[in-house]
N, CA and C of each residue as an Amber inpcrd file, in Angstrom:
protein
   351
 -24.2850000 -18.5530000 -31.2310000 -23.8320000 -17.2490000 -31.0170000
 -22.7140000 -17.1780000 -29.5710000 -22.0320000 -16.4820000 -29.7220000
 -20.9110000 -16.2410000 -28.5280000 -21.2420000 -15.6210000 -27.8520000
 -21.3510000 -15.7800000 -26.3090000 -21.7330000 -14.6780000 -25.4940000
 -20.5530000 -14.1220000 -24.7300000 -20.3340000 -13.2100000 -24.8120000
 -19.2340000 -12.4570000 -24.1420000 -19.0560000 -12.8710000 -22.6600000
 -18.0100000 -12.9160000 -22.2940000 -17.6190000 -13.1010000 -20.6570000
 -18.3890000 -12.2880000 -19.7440000 -18.8260000 -12.8940000 -18.8190000
 -19.4900000 -12.2520000 -17.6550000 -18.8420000 -10.9440000 -17.0540000
 -19.6070000 -10.0810000 -16.5630000 -18.5860000  -8.7950000 -16.0390000
 -18.7770000  -9.1240000 -14.6360000 -18.0220000  -8.5230000 -13.8960000
 -18.3790000  -8.3770000 -12.5120000 -17.6820000  -6.8180000 -12.0800000
 -18.0420000  -6.5100000 -10.7020000 -17.6870000  -5.4710000 -10.0750000
 -16.4450000  -5.9630000  -9.0300000 -15.5040000  -5.0740000  -9.1290000
 -14.2950000  -5.2670000  -8.0130000 -14.5540000  -3.8900000  -6.8160000
 -14.4460000  -4.4390000  -5.9280000 -14.4500000  -3.5290000  -4.9650000
 -13.0960000  -3.0740000  -4.4200000 -12.4590000  -1.7340000  -4.3980000
 -11.0280000  -1.4680000  -4.3410000 -11.2630000  -0.4010000  -3.0790000
 -10.3070000  -0.5060000  -2.0500000  -9.9940000   0.2450000  -0.9800000
  -8.3670000   0.9500000  -0.9470000  -8.4130000   1.8030000  -1.1500000
  -6.9680000   2.6350000  -1.2830000  -7.0030000   3.0000000   0.0550000
  -6.3940000   2.5810000   1.0170000  -5.8750000   3.0020000   2.5000000
  -4.8460000   3.9890000   2.4570000  -3.5790000   3.8630000   1.4990000
  -2.6220000   4.8000000   1.9030000  -1.5290000   4.7230000   0.9540000
  -0.6830000   5.4500000   0.8720000   0.9520000   5.0110000   0.4520000
   2.0960000   5.5230000   0.8930000   2.9970000   4.7660000   0.7850000
   4.1730000   4.7350000   1.5310000   5.2970000   4.5990000   0.7560000
   6.4150000   4.9660000   1.2940000   7.8600000   4.8240000   0.5800000
   7.9470000   5.6680000  -0.7370000   7.0380000   6.6520000  -0.5530000
   7.3050000   7.6090000  -1.9080000   8.3570000   8.4300000  -2.0450000
   8.9360000   8.8350000  -2.9200000   9.7520000  10.4210000  -3.0440000
   9.1060000  11.5230000  -2.7700000   9.6110000  12.3770000  -2.3370000
   9.0670000  14.1220000  -2.4990000   9.1290000  14.5580000  -3.8920000
   8.0720000  14.6830000  -4.2900000   8.1570000  15.0390000  -5.7580000
   8.9320000  16.7200000  -5.9850000   8.3680000  17.6310000  -5.2030000
   8.7530000  18.7980000  -5.0810000   9.2960000  19.0960000  -3.6990000
  10.8450000  18.9310000  -4.2520000  12.1610000  18.7840000  -3.0720000
  11.9600000  20.4700000  -2.5970000  11.7180000  21.1980000  -3.3690000
  12.1900000  22.6480000  -3.0810000  11.0890000  23.1110000  -1.8530000
   9.9460000  22.8690000  -2.1740000   8.8100000  22.7380000  -1.0400000
   8.5800000  21.7550000  -0.2300000   9.3950000  20.6660000  -0.1660000
   9.3510000  19.6130000   0.6610000   8.0990000  19.1030000   0.8760000
   7.4250000  18.8180000  -0.2620000   5.7270000  18.2290000  -0.0630000
   5.8030000  17.5880000  -1.4320000   4.6200000  16.8800000  -1.6080000
   4.3570000  16.0340000  -2.7650000   2.5640000  16.1170000  -2.5340000
   2.3920000  16.3100000  -3.7010000   0.1880000  16.5530000  -3.8180000
  -0.1260000  15.3420000  -4.8700000  -0.2250000  14.1310000  -3.9900000
  -0.3840000  12.6400000  -4.5610000  -1.7840000  12.5660000  -4.5800000
  -1.9640000  11.6350000  -5.9490000  -3.2030000  10.9850000  -5.8290000
  -2.7800000   9.3990000  -6.6880000  -3.8950000   8.3810000  -6.2110000
  -3.9600000   7.2690000  -6.7250000  -5.0160000   7.1050000  -8.0620000
  -4.3690000   6.5640000  -9.4250000  -5.2600000   6.3280000 -10.1650000
  -5.2480000   4.8990000 -10.0940000  -6.7350000   4.2240000 -10.0010000
  -6.7950000   2.6640000 -10.2280000  -7.5390000   2.6630000 -11.3030000
  -7.4680000   1.0960000 -12.1150000  -8.2550000   0.9960000 -13.3110000
  -7.9820000  -0.5220000 -13.7280000  -8.8420000  -0.8930000 -14.3480000
  -8.7720000  -2.4530000 -15.0520000  -7.8710000  -1.9440000 -16.1570000
  -6.6030000  -3.0610000 -16.2680000  -5.6690000  -2.6200000 -17.3160000
  -6.4850000  -2.3720000 -18.7930000  -6.2240000  -1.5740000 -19.5110000
  -6.6580000  -1.6830000 -20.9540000  -8.0220000  -1.0120000 -21.1260000
  -8.5680000  -0.6420000 -20.1420000  -9.9610000  -0.1140000 -20.0310000
 -10.1120000   1.0890000 -19.1290000  -9.4590000   2.2910000 -19.9920000
  -9.2930000   3.5350000 -19.3010000 -10.7070000   3.9890000 -18.7730000
 -11.7780000   3.6890000 -19.4540000 -13.1950000   4.2340000 -18.6720000
 -13.5580000   3.4360000 -17.3380000 -12.9350000   2.9130000 -16.7820000
 -13.0440000   2.4580000 -15.6360000 -12.0500000   3.0020000 -14.5950000
 -11.3880000   4.1300000 -15.3750000 -10.3830000   4.6010000 -14.1920000
 -11.0170000   5.3950000 -13.1310000 -10.3470000   5.0040000 -11.7780000
 -11.2720000   6.0250000 -10.4400000  -9.8830000   6.6540000  -9.9790000
  -9.9180000   7.8640000  -9.4550000  -8.7300000   8.4740000  -8.8290000
  -9.3090000   8.8360000  -7.1660000  -8.2670000   8.6770000  -6.3480000
  -8.3260000   9.0090000  -5.2360000  -8.1320000  11.0960000  -5.3290000
  -8.8320000  11.3160000  -4.0080000  -8.6470000  12.8120000  -4.0010000
  -6.7600000  13.0930000  -3.7760000  -6.7270000  14.1580000  -4.2220000
  -5.1010000  14.7680000  -3.9710000  -4.8450000  14.7910000  -2.5810000
  -4.1640000  14.5380000  -2.1350000  -3.3590000  14.5050000  -0.8490000
  -2.2300000  14.9380000  -0.3840000  -1.7760000  16.0650000   0.2870000
  -0.3070000  16.4730000   0.4110000   0.3750000  15.5550000   1.7840000
   1.4870000  15.5140000   1.0370000   2.4670000  14.5240000   2.0150000
   2.2380000  15.2390000   3.2960000   1.9160000  14.1490000   4.1420000
   2.1580000  14.9720000   5.6460000   3.7840000  14.7980000   6.4640000
   4.3210000  13.9960000   6.2500000   5.6340000  13.9120000   6.3320000
   6.5620000  13.7090000   5.4610000   8.0370000  14.0200000   5.6550000
   9.0490000  13.6300000   4.6360000  10.3540000  13.4410000   5.5580000
  11.2610000  12.7380000   5.3170000  12.6880000  12.7700000   5.7830000
  13.6550000  13.1830000   5.0390000  14.8260000  13.1200000   5.3780000
  16.1310000  13.7060000   4.5410000  16.3940000  13.1150000   3.3770000
  15.7340000  11.5030000   3.2560000  15.8200000  10.7230000   2.0490000
  14.5370000  11.1610000   1.1150000  13.4370000  12.0390000   1.5230000
  12.5740000  12.2760000   0.8490000  11.4140000  10.9850000   0.5530000
  11.2230000  10.5370000   1.8410000  10.3240000   9.3480000   1.8850000
   9.0610000  10.0220000   2.4800000   7.7180000   9.9370000   1.8820000
   6.6940000  10.5730000   2.3310000   5.3870000   9.3050000   2.6690000
   4.6300000   9.6220000   3.6980000   3.4240000   8.5030000   3.7270000
   2.1200000   9.3840000   3.3960000   1.0280000   8.7690000   3.0950000
  -0.2010000   9.4040000   2.9730000  -1.0860000   8.5390000   3.2680000
  -2.2100000   9.0740000   3.5510000  -3.6020000   8.4570000   4.3370000
  -4.7700000   8.8460000   3.1330000  -5.3620000   8.0040000   2.3260000
  -6.6920000   7.8890000   1.5470000  -7.6900000   7.6730000   1.9450000
  -7.9540000   6.6160000   2.4720000  -9.2280000   5.9810000   2.9090000
 -10.3910000   6.2380000   1.6610000  -9.8960000   5.7320000   0.7150000
 -11.0800000   6.1180000  -0.7750000 -11.3730000   4.6360000  -0.9940000
 -12.5580000   4.6060000  -1.3610000 -13.2830000   3.4450000  -1.7900000
 -13.9390000   3.7820000  -3.4010000 -13.9150000   2.8470000  -4.0940000
 -14.6810000   2.5990000  -5.2130000 -14.9360000   1.2510000  -5.6840000
 -15.4950000   1.2490000  -6.7030000 -15.7890000  -0.2740000  -7.5350000
 -15.5250000   0.2190000  -8.9580000 -15.0080000  -1.1800000  -9.5260000
 -14.3000000  -1.3880000 -10.6930000 -15.1910000  -1.9280000 -11.7690000
 -16.0580000  -1.5760000 -12.5280000 -16.9830000  -2.6260000 -13.2370000
 -16.4950000  -3.0420000 -14.4290000 -17.0710000  -3.7810000 -14.8680000
 -16.4590000  -4.3170000 -16.6010000 -15.5400000  -5.4640000 -16.1990000
 -14.9500000  -5.5920000 -15.0830000 -13.8450000  -6.4720000 -14.7860000
 -14.4110000  -8.1750000 -15.4420000 -13.4760000  -8.9190000 -15.6990000
 -13.8320000 -10.0380000 -16.4590000 -12.6550000 -11.1460000 -16.1770000
 -12.7980000 -12.3720000 -15.7640000 -11.8200000 -12.8040000 -15.6900000
 -10.4110000 -13.2120000 -16.6780000  -9.2160000 -12.7880000 -15.7160000
  -8.1320000 -12.5290000 -16.6360000  -7.6070000 -11.3810000 -16.7440000
  -8.6990000 -10.2100000 -16.1880000  -8.0750000  -8.7060000 -16.1970000
  -7.2610000  -8.4820000 -15.1220000  -6.3390000  -7.6420000 -15.1470000
  -5.4420000  -7.0480000 -14.1590000  -5.8320000  -5.8500000 -13.8740000
  -5.5450000  -5.6670000 -12.4450000  -6.0420000  -4.0930000 -11.7800000
  -4.7970000  -3.3640000 -11.7810000  -4.4900000  -2.0140000 -12.4160000
  -3.5110000  -1.1930000 -12.2040000  -3.5970000  -0.3130000 -11.2210000
  -2.3080000   0.0700000 -10.6760000  -2.2210000   1.4000000  -9.4850000
  -0.8960000   1.6060000 -10.0850000  -1.4990000   3.3690000 -10.2080000
  -0.4840000   4.4570000 -10.3080000  -0.6010000   5.8370000  -9.5430000
   0.4730000   5.5760000  -8.9440000   0.6670000   6.7290000  -7.7940000
   1.3650000   7.9470000  -8.2560000   0.7870000   9.2540000  -8.5470000
   1.2780000  10.8160000  -9.5480000   1.2010000  11.7020000  -8.4880000
   2.2680000  12.6040000  -8.6010000   2.0040000  13.8570000  -8.0840000
   1.8760000  15.0800000  -9.7410000   0.9000000  15.3450000  -9.6530000
   0.5730000  15.8780000 -11.1620000   0.8600000  15.1290000 -12.2510000
   1.4690000  15.2060000 -13.2250000   2.0340000  14.5320000 -14.2610000
   3.2020000  13.2640000 -14.0300000   3.7320000  13.7920000 -12.8170000
   4.6600000  12.7160000 -12.2990000   4.6550000  11.7190000 -11.7320000
   5.1000000  10.5620000 -12.5350000   4.9960000   9.0890000 -11.7120000
   5.3390000   8.8420000 -11.0670000   5.2330000   8.6980000  -9.2130000
   5.8820000   8.1410000  -8.2660000   5.9070000   6.6540000  -8.1270000
   4.8940000   5.6420000  -8.8250000   5.3330000   4.5600000  -8.7840000
   4.3220000   3.7890000  -9.1720000   3.8220000   2.6050000  -9.3310000
   2.8340000   1.8420000 -10.0870000   3.0660000   0.4520000  -9.5160000
   1.9710000  -0.3360000  -9.9350000   1.9690000  -1.8940000  -9.3590000
   0.7290000  -2.3940000 -10.1590000   0.5060000  -3.7080000  -9.8150000
  -0.6600000  -4.3430000 -10.4570000  -1.0630000  -5.3750000  -9.6030000
  -2.6020000  -5.7980000  -9.6590000  -2.8880000  -6.8680000  -9.0110000
  -3.2860000  -8.0760000 -10.1360000  -2.8020000  -9.2920000  -9.9880000
  -3.0270000 -10.4220000 -11.1740000  -4.7720000 -10.7380000 -10.7790000
  -4.9020000 -11.2870000 -12.1660000  -6.5220000 -11.7020000 -11.4720000
  -6.8920000 -12.8440000 -10.6840000  -5.5640000 -13.3560000 -10.4520000
  -5.7170000 -14.6950000  -9.3110000  -6.0940000 -13.8740000  -7.9210000
  -5.1790000 -12.7280000  -7.6610000  -4.9420000 -12.0160000  -6.5530000
  -6.7550000 -11.3030000  -6.4900000  -7.2060000 -10.5490000  -7.3950000
  -8.1290000 -10.0110000  -7.3520000  -9.2300000 -11.1550000  -7.2140000
  -9.3260000 -12.3350000  -7.9720000 -10.5470000 -13.3440000  -7.4010000
 -10.2670000 -14.0320000  -6.2850000  -8.9540000 -13.9220000  -5.6480000
  -8.9500000 -14.3740000  -4.4540000  -9.2500000 -13.6180000  -3.4140000
  -9.9760000 -12.4120000  -3.6620000 -10.2800000 -11.4730000  -2.8100000
  -8.8740000 -10.9060000  -1.9960000  -8.0990000 -10.2970000  -2.6330000
  -6.6260000  -9.9310000  -2.3780000  -6.7380000  -8.7800000  -1.2880000
  -6.1960000  -8.8290000   0.1080000  -6.0920000  -8.0610000   1.2890000
  -4.6260000  -7.6850000   1.4710000  -4.2690000  -6.6680000   1.6480000
  -2.8240000  -6.3200000   1.6820000  -2.3140000  -5.0190000   1.2260000
  -1.2320000  -4.9060000   1.0830000  -0.7910000  -3.9180000   0.6210000
  -0.1570000  -3.9110000  -0.8730000   0.0830000  -3.1640000  -1.8160000
   0.8080000  -3.1690000  -2.8400000   1.6630000  -2.0660000  -3.1640000
   3.2450000  -2.3100000  -2.9280000   4.3360000  -1.3270000  -3.1990000
   4.5650000  -0.9030000  -4.5180000   4.1570000   0.0690000  -4.6430000
   4.2860000   0.6710000  -5.8570000   5.8640000   0.6950000  -6.4230000
   6.0700000   0.1950000  -7.4860000   7.3110000   0.2500000  -7.9630000
   7.7830000   1.5400000  -8.4950000   8.8650000   2.3800000  -8.2230000
   9.3820000   3.4900000  -8.6100000   9.6250000   3.3630000 -10.0310000
   9.1070000   4.9040000 -10.8260000   9.5590000   4.3110000 -12.4900000
  10.8340000   3.9170000 -12.6170000  10.9990000   3.1800000 -14.0280000
  12.2830000   2.9110000 -14.2330000  13.1400000   1.7580000 -13.6810000
  12.0040000   0.9820000 -12.6790000  12.4270000  -0.0930000 -12.0540000
  11.4760000  -1.5990000 -12.7970000
């Protein structure tokens, strides 16, 4: 009998998002949330509450604070953790943490890569 690999819980704290473009230029705001999940395991998805942009510049850059904490269950060695920053259905950026970063107890910032890059 082959046993499935052991699963773990990964604690994720999303503090904020920086360097995002304003999705609604006419209203000069973005209503942003961050989805986080284990890649390929949509049932592990957790989402921050929607936060409206606090500031913007002429370049359309916004910064947001979330202070959101969650646990991702079903993590196994080799999994990747995905972050997707959205305004409604518009993806403002995305990034991942590798299994090495997760297992080393990654603490730091993850810059979202704008779509198309």
